């Protein structure tokens, strides 16, 4: 499915703002319900989809590091659901995985989530039941955890990236669960854009941008024009030193935080095989009378224990299946280690605090962004050098990546591909931390 450029023309002036829930509210209600969204430019058709509290994406939840966020999730849909707090080291029974950590939330029911946000950073929440369908239908939103001592910026702007598969009328294409998507790269949209929590900046502003890829399948290689700055965090976790960038690549579910100084209208473009596609623009209104010239500093260290690779249990997880992927021993389209779907017993049990080095090997013809619940891990380079902390790591076809993780969080944790059609059709397993 290729992106439809014609539909997008004229859309850059449109500004859909992400709604928000104030961080001063100690507890709130998050109701999943049918919504009507203006995904296409104003004047074009509307989209009947699902959302939270009347909108899709759902409201941006802002909390302060160390808070316990209290959410009454009300299921106002005609179908079962549950909410997952992606990247947060939650208590296991709050992780939102039906059948593994909680029962399904039935239509009309309320489930109370109590989410301890120990680490500051950029996170998100999304439906975790039939997620390939429910996330594509709009059931997600940003979850921002502010530092105890946040860096000084003039603007802090969330940039949600997504694509949608739309009819000419604007309605969602009803091709959910289409066999080609499942066996290939997942459900790609034909229309993509960036949604912002605020839509303008001043020249000279220092901004923090929080990019989130909420798409069920599409990788976003993004270039940002009109600013000069550095990457300061991946998947919520600060880099020890800010890093320069030319292009930012976000696999499904990944996040990147940038701190930068505005030199002109801030443009977001998606690189395509041929040319690029305009995702959206933050317009410039006025000039900051006193721009900062201070260097961009690292965000405060998350203070999680550094894994020791020399004491790690060695494991290998092989991704298998899909179109052009050869045979495997699993019962479904996709598999890990010859096994499709959730085994009754965990793939591995770890003692609490145990460190494992896991080789993720991709024997398929497609990329997979592999997500571990309840933890972050370090990506390890071929040379053994410790890379960034991540909760989702992208492994290209025919390649492999080692990750190093301290399994510190007790409970039952999912490990799966975040191309959600791959997850639904076999590419998932779970581990248990005792
Ligand atoms: Cu973001 Cu198991 O998911
Ligand atoms: Cu996958």
Short mmCIF file of N, CA, C and O in Angstrom, two decimals, residues 282-333:
data_model
loop_
_atom_site.label_atom_id
_atom_site.label_comp_id
_atom_site.label_asym_id
_atom_site.label_seq_id
_atom_site.Cartn_x
_atom_site.Cartn_y
_atom_site.Cartn_z
N UNK A 282 5.32 22.69 12.12
CA UNK A 282 5.07 23.62 13.22
C UNK A 282 5.37 25.01 12.67
O UNK A 282 6.51 25.29 12.27
N UNK A 283 4.36 25.87 12.63
CA UNK A 283 4.61 27.17 12.02
C UNK A 283 5.31 28.10 13.00
O UNK A 283 5.27 27.90 14.21
N UNK A 284 5.97 29.11 12.44
CA UNK A 284 6.69 30.07 13.26
C UNK A 284 5.81 31.29 13.49
O UNK A 284 5.28 31.86 12.55
N UNK A 285 5.64 31.65 14.76
CA UNK A 285 4.91 32.88 15.08
C UNK A 285 5.78 33.71 15.99
O UNK A 285 5.92 33.41 17.17
N UNK A 286 6.44 34.70 15.44
CA UNK A 286 7.24 35.61 16.25
C UNK A 286 8.63 35.08 16.52
O UNK A 286 9.05 34.03 16.02
N UNK A 287 9.34 35.85 17.31
CA UNK A 287 10.74 35.56 17.59
C UNK A 287 10.94 35.58 19.10
O UNK A 287 10.41 36.44 19.80
N UNK A 288 11.69 34.63 19.58
CA UNK A 288 12.02 34.59 21.00
C UNK A 288 12.97 35.74 21.32
O UNK A 288 14.05 35.81 20.73
N UNK A 289 12.58 36.66 22.22
CA UNK A 289 13.43 37.82 22.48
C UNK A 289 14.73 37.47 23.20
O UNK A 289 15.70 38.23 23.11
N UNK A 290 14.77 36.34 23.89
CA UNK A 290 16.02 36.01 24.59
C UNK A 290 16.34 34.53 24.43
O UNK A 290 16.21 33.75 25.36
N UNK A 291 16.76 34.16 23.22
CA UNK A 291 17.07 32.74 22.97
C UNK A 291 18.25 32.28 23.80
O UNK A 291 19.17 33.05 24.07
N UNK A 292 18.21 31.03 24.21
CA UNK A 292 19.32 30.49 25.00
C UNK A 292 20.46 30.10 24.08
O UNK A 292 20.25 29.71 22.93
N UNK A 293 21.69 30.22 24.59
CA UNK A 293 22.85 29.74 23.86
C UNK A 293 23.56 28.65 24.66
O UNK A 293 24.67 28.25 24.33
N UNK A 294 22.91 28.20 25.72
CA UNK A 294 23.52 27.16 26.56
C UNK A 294 23.65 25.87 25.76
O UNK A 294 22.84 25.59 24.88
N UNK A 295 24.69 25.08 26.04
CA UNK A 295 24.81 23.79 25.36
C UNK A 295 23.64 22.88 25.74
O UNK A 295 23.04 23.04 26.81
N UNK A 296 23.32 21.94 24.84
CA UNK A 296 22.27 20.96 25.14
C UNK A 296 22.89 19.88 26.03
O UNK A 296 23.86 19.23 25.66
N UNK A 297 22.33 19.75 27.21
CA UNK A 297 22.89 18.86 28.22
C UNK A 297 22.16 17.52 28.19
O UNK A 297 21.00 17.45 27.79
N UNK A 298 22.83 16.45 28.68
CA UNK A 298 22.11 15.18 28.80
C UNK A 298 20.95 15.32 29.79
O UNK A 298 21.01 16.12 30.73
N UNK A 299 19.90 14.56 29.57
CA UNK A 299 18.80 14.50 30.54
C UNK A 299 19.32 13.76 31.78
O UNK A 299 20.29 13.00 31.69
N UNK A 300 18.68 13.98 32.94
CA UNK A 300 19.14 13.29 34.15
C UNK A 300 19.16 11.77 33.96
O UNK A 300 18.25 11.21 33.35
N UNK A 301 20.19 11.14 34.47
CA UNK A 301 20.35 9.69 34.31
C UNK A 301 19.17 8.94 34.94
O UNK A 301 18.69 9.30 36.01
N UNK A 302 18.68 7.89 34.27
CA UNK A 302 17.52 7.17 34.80
C UNK A 302 17.86 6.35 36.04
O UNK A 302 16.97 5.91 36.77
N UNK A 303 19.17 6.14 36.30
CA UNK A 303 19.56 5.40 37.49
C UNK A 303 19.09 3.96 37.50
O UNK A 303 18.64 3.46 38.53
N UNK A 304 19.15 3.30 36.34
CA UNK A 304 18.86 1.87 36.38
C UNK A 304 20.19 1.12 36.33
O UNK A 304 21.15 1.59 35.74
N UNK A 305 20.25 -0.04 37.03
CA UNK A 305 21.55 -0.71 37.16
C UNK A 305 22.10 -1.15 35.81
O UNK A 305 21.38 -1.67 34.98
N UNK A 306 23.39 -0.91 35.59
CA UNK A 306 24.04 -1.26 34.33
C UNK A 306 24.18 -2.79 34.25
O UNK A 306 24.72 -3.41 35.15
N UNK A 307 23.66 -3.40 33.18
CA UNK A 307 23.82 -4.86 33.09
C UNK A 307 25.28 -5.25 32.87
O UNK A 307 26.02 -4.55 32.19
N UNK A 308 25.67 -6.36 33.47
CA UNK A 308 27.04 -6.86 33.35
C UNK A 308 27.04 -8.03 32.36
O UNK A 308 26.57 -9.13 32.68
N UNK A 309 27.58 -7.76 31.15
CA UNK A 309 27.56 -8.76 30.09
C UNK A 309 28.36 -10.01 30.43
O UNK A 309 28.10 -11.09 29.90
N UNK A 310 29.30 -9.90 31.35
CA UNK A 310 30.13 -11.07 31.68
C UNK A 310 29.39 -12.07 32.56
O UNK A 310 29.81 -13.21 32.68
N UNK A 311 28.32 -11.62 33.17
CA UNK A 311 27.58 -12.52 34.05
C UNK A 311 26.22 -12.88 33.48
O UNK A 311 25.31 -13.25 34.19
N UNK A 312 26.10 -12.73 32.15
CA UNK A 312 24.78 -12.88 31.55
C UNK A 312 24.50 -14.31 31.09
O UNK A 312 25.38 -14.99 30.57
N UNK A 313 23.28 -14.74 31.27
CA UNK A 313 22.78 -15.98 30.67
C UNK A 313 22.67 -15.75 29.17
O UNK A 313 22.13 -14.72 28.75
N UNK A 314 23.18 -16.66 28.34
CA UNK A 314 23.14 -16.47 26.89
C UNK A 314 21.95 -17.21 26.29
O UNK A 314 21.77 -18.40 26.53
N UNK A 315 21.18 -16.49 25.49
CA UNK A 315 19.98 -17.07 24.87
C UNK A 315 19.88 -16.59 23.43
O UNK A 315 20.42 -15.54 23.08
N UNK A 316 19.15 -17.35 22.63
CA UNK A 316 18.92 -16.94 21.24
C UNK A 316 17.43 -17.07 20.93
O UNK A 316 16.79 -18.05 21.29
N UNK A 317 16.91 -16.02 20.28
CA UNK A 317 15.52 -16.04 19.85
C UNK A 317 15.51 -15.79 18.33
O UNK A 317 15.96 -14.74 17.88
N UNK A 318 15.03 -16.79 17.59
CA UNK A 318 15.06 -16.68 16.13
C UNK A 318 13.66 -16.33 15.61
O UNK A 318 12.67 -16.97 15.98
N UNK A 319 13.59 -15.28 14.80
CA UNK A 319 12.33 -14.87 14.15
C UNK A 319 12.17 -15.66 12.87
O UNK A 319 13.11 -15.70 12.06
N UNK A 320 11.00 -16.25 12.71
CA UNK A 320 10.77 -17.11 11.54
C UNK A 320 9.41 -16.85 10.93
O UNK A 320 8.50 -16.36 11.60
N UNK A 321 9.28 -17.24 9.65
CA UNK A 321 7.97 -17.28 9.01
C UNK A 321 7.72 -16.14 8.05
O UNK A 321 8.64 -15.43 7.61
N UNK A 322 6.44 -15.98 7.69
CA UNK A 322 6.03 -14.95 6.76
C UNK A 322 6.28 -15.34 5.31
O UNK A 322 6.83 -16.40 5.02
N UNK A 323 5.86 -14.47 4.42
CA UNK A 323 6.07 -14.70 2.99
C UNK A 323 7.57 -14.78 2.71
O UNK A 323 8.35 -14.04 3.30
N UNK A 324 7.96 -15.66 1.87
CA UNK A 324 9.37 -15.84 1.46
C UNK A 324 10.25 -16.22 2.65
O UNK A 324 11.46 -16.03 2.61
N UNK A 325 9.65 -16.73 3.70
CA UNK A 325 10.41 -16.94 4.94
C UNK A 325 10.84 -18.37 5.19
O UNK A 325 11.49 -18.64 6.18
N UNK A 326 10.46 -19.30 4.34
CA UNK A 326 10.88 -20.68 4.58
C UNK A 326 10.05 -21.35 5.67
O UNK A 326 9.14 -20.76 6.24
N UNK A 327 10.40 -22.60 5.97
CA UNK A 327 9.60 -23.40 6.88
C UNK A 327 10.02 -23.19 8.32
O UNK A 327 11.15 -22.82 8.59
N UNK A 328 9.09 -23.45 9.22
CA UNK A 328 9.42 -23.44 10.64
C UNK A 328 8.45 -24.38 11.35
O UNK A 328 7.48 -24.85 10.75
N UNK A 329 8.71 -24.63 12.61
CA UNK A 329 7.92 -25.62 13.33
C UNK A 329 6.66 -25.08 13.99
O UNK A 329 5.92 -25.83 14.63
N UNK A 330 6.38 -23.78 13.87
CA UNK A 330 5.21 -23.20 14.52
C UNK A 330 3.92 -23.51 13.76
O UNK A 330 3.96 -23.96 12.62
N UNK A 331 2.79 -23.24 14.40
CA UNK A 331 1.49 -23.57 13.83
C UNK A 331 0.86 -22.38 13.11
O UNK A 331 -0.25 -22.51 12.59
N UNK A 332 1.50 -21.23 13.14
CA UNK A 332 0.88 -20.04 12.55
C UNK A 332 1.85 -19.42 11.54
O UNK A 332 2.89 -19.99 11.23
N UNK A 333 1.51 -18.21 11.06
CA UNK A 333 2.31 -17.59 10.00
C UNK A 333 3.73 -17.27 10.48
O UNK A 333 4.71 -17.48 9.77
#
